XYZ file of C-alpha atoms in Angstrom:
192
model
C -68.360 9.612 32.565
C -67.478 12.278 30.116
C -64.177 12.773 31.911
C -63.314 9.059 31.570
C -64.264 9.108 27.921
C -62.003 12.137 27.370
C -59.015 10.446 29.124
C -59.579 7.197 27.224
C -59.827 9.139 23.979
C -56.558 10.998 24.657
C -54.820 7.706 25.505
C -56.003 6.131 22.241
C -54.833 9.174 20.294
C -51.344 8.966 21.882
C -50.937 5.249 21.067
C -52.140 5.626 17.477
C -49.848 8.654 16.955
C -46.755 6.723 18.067
C -47.679 3.812 15.790
C -48.154 6.138 12.836
C -44.803 7.892 13.409
C -42.828 4.675 14.084
C -39.302 4.309 15.408
C -37.394 5.126 12.203
C -35.495 1.820 12.247
C -34.986 -0.188 9.051
C -33.416 -3.488 8.140
C -32.118 -2.597 4.693
C -31.813 0.329 2.328
C -30.434 0.872 -1.156
C -29.573 4.315 -2.510
C -27.806 5.168 -5.757
C -25.336 8.079 -5.738
C -22.864 9.466 -8.262
C -19.199 9.336 -7.299
C -16.503 11.383 -8.985
C -13.040 9.804 -8.739
C -9.857 11.254 -10.211
C -6.986 8.828 -10.779
C -3.437 10.192 -10.868
C 0.045 8.913 -11.587
C 1.932 7.570 -8.555
C 3.960 10.784 -8.286
C 0.773 12.859 -7.843
C -1.485 10.488 -5.859
C -2.521 10.791 -2.196
C 0.179 8.220 -1.453
C 3.079 9.470 -3.566
C 5.527 6.798 -4.780
C 8.777 7.814 -6.511
C 11.684 5.796 -7.826
C 15.139 6.546 -6.437
C 18.503 6.238 -8.122
C 19.422 5.848 -11.757
C 20.204 2.115 -12.011
C 16.649 1.196 -13.048
C 15.826 -1.335 -10.340
C 12.894 1.008 -9.768
C 11.300 3.259 -12.351
C 8.089 5.038 -13.262
C 6.499 3.300 -16.245
C 3.262 4.753 -17.606
C 2.818 6.745 -14.394
C 3.155 3.664 -12.145
C 6.142 2.673 -10.015
C 7.584 -0.707 -10.978
C 10.598 -2.749 -9.922
C 13.037 -4.851 -11.956
C 15.442 -7.136 -10.115
C 18.006 -7.277 -11.627
C 17.611 -3.782 -13.053
C 17.402 -3.036 -16.767
C 20.869 -1.416 -16.649
C 22.392 -3.831 -14.118
C 25.028 -4.818 -16.716
C 26.528 -1.298 -16.433
C 27.279 -1.503 -12.696
C 29.549 -1.319 -10.854
C 31.185 1.212 -13.139
C 34.349 -0.102 -14.788
C 33.657 -3.721 -13.766
C 30.033 -4.618 -14.565
C 28.714 -7.914 -13.233
C 25.596 -8.473 -15.418
C 23.733 -10.945 -13.178
C 20.919 -13.099 -14.602
C 18.848 -13.086 -11.420
C 18.724 -13.912 -7.729
C 20.108 -17.113 -6.233
C 17.816 -19.812 -4.891
C 17.085 -20.373 -1.203
C 18.357 -16.896 -0.302
C 17.169 -13.612 1.179
C 18.222 -10.405 -0.563
C 17.808 -6.813 0.577
C 17.833 -4.088 -2.028
C 18.224 -0.814 -0.157
C 19.485 1.206 -3.104
C 19.528 1.165 -6.859
C 22.244 -0.501 -8.943
C 24.017 2.823 -9.531
C 24.393 3.304 -5.731
C 23.794 7.031 -6.231
C 20.904 7.408 -3.765
C 19.656 5.379 -0.790
C 16.425 3.424 -1.216
C 14.697 1.903 -4.213
C 11.669 4.132 -3.767
C 10.246 6.851 -1.564
C 6.771 7.219 -0.065
C 5.255 10.598 0.742
C 1.860 11.263 2.333
C -0.101 13.790 0.248
C -3.400 12.942 1.948
C -5.191 14.711 4.785
C -4.246 12.586 7.822
C -1.252 10.609 9.126
C -0.840 7.078 7.753
C 1.085 3.907 8.583
C 2.622 2.243 5.529
C 3.295 -1.439 4.855
C 3.294 -3.979 2.033
C 1.298 -7.136 1.381
C 1.585 -9.877 -1.209
C -1.555 -11.882 -2.024
C 0.163 -15.088 -3.040
C 3.577 -16.420 -2.057
C 3.072 -20.016 -3.259
C 5.862 -20.916 -5.692
C 7.056 -17.300 -6.115
C 9.589 -15.152 -4.265
C 8.239 -13.372 -1.182
C 8.678 -9.600 -1.452
C 8.389 -7.230 1.529
C 9.180 -3.534 1.691
C 11.462 -2.216 4.431
C 12.424 1.134 5.916
C 15.977 1.805 4.697
C 16.804 4.065 7.658
C 15.754 1.618 10.406
C 16.061 -1.671 8.507
C 12.587 -2.696 9.776
C 10.332 -4.788 7.531
C 7.036 -2.982 6.949
C 4.241 -5.531 7.340
C 0.586 -5.355 8.386
C 1.589 -6.409 11.914
C 4.555 -4.033 11.975
C 3.863 -0.973 9.772
C 5.939 2.186 9.518
C 5.794 4.874 12.141
C 2.976 7.310 11.336
C 3.861 9.330 8.250
C 2.440 12.825 8.682
C 0.730 14.844 5.968
C 3.435 16.263 3.705
C 6.101 14.533 5.803
C 8.752 12.247 4.535
C 9.861 10.856 2.448
C 9.830 7.362 3.903
C 12.775 5.817 2.023
C 12.166 2.144 1.287
C 13.822 -0.913 -0.151
C 12.676 -4.439 -0.961
C 13.527 -7.700 0.774
C 13.165 -10.722 -1.513
C 13.110 -14.283 -0.172
C 13.686 -17.037 -2.746
C 13.495 -20.055 -0.407
C 11.682 -22.939 -2.114
C 11.300 -21.032 -5.391
C 12.256 -22.921 -8.561
C 14.549 -21.488 -11.233
C 12.716 -20.575 -14.434
C 13.610 -18.891 -17.720
C 11.086 -16.054 -17.396
C 11.167 -13.508 -14.573
C 8.526 -13.933 -11.877
C 5.700 -11.405 -12.105
C 4.823 -10.568 -8.499
C 2.099 -8.187 -7.361
C 3.131 -6.189 -4.296
C 0.515 -3.970 -2.646
C 1.720 -0.883 -0.802
C -0.860 -0.013 1.860
C -1.404 3.227 3.787
C -3.798 3.099 6.729
C -4.981 6.269 8.477
C -3.957 6.616 12.094
C -4.472 9.210 14.778
C -0.673 9.695 14.821
C -0.209 8.695 18.468
């Protein structure tokens, strides 16, 4: 009898120990942590963006790359016979693969200053009633979209020289320039 009592007692101890310890699973947790984030100008960020050329279709303004089509100095080009356009034509597709001065290929350059290879592409949140803007690789001519990003851009590699394609189909003429937000994305890849 004492032997059975001992075995039963050990069995009870084992079951109660496993219930007390538990499995460690949880359904929800909340934990506050401090995060230190440094923000840098485009030229010094993990994804470095630089303007190219001197015709001011692309420029760094307040540390951020911006585009002006037509450029601020468009009325000075071509040299000796300036054209001074007011804007883009309707129902058209334009590719800007260099600045108005034509002194350097590309409107802007992308360089990876991160820690792993990335694929680069652009997105535009809204295209309703505004021109559609997509970045493209000047060397290959390929549009850089979420479904068709750049080839992997290695750490420190590049630059990836880019231009902008602008589609004005179905866009009305207006007195003020359209203010379009273009997002340049870089997604980490294994580089294969």
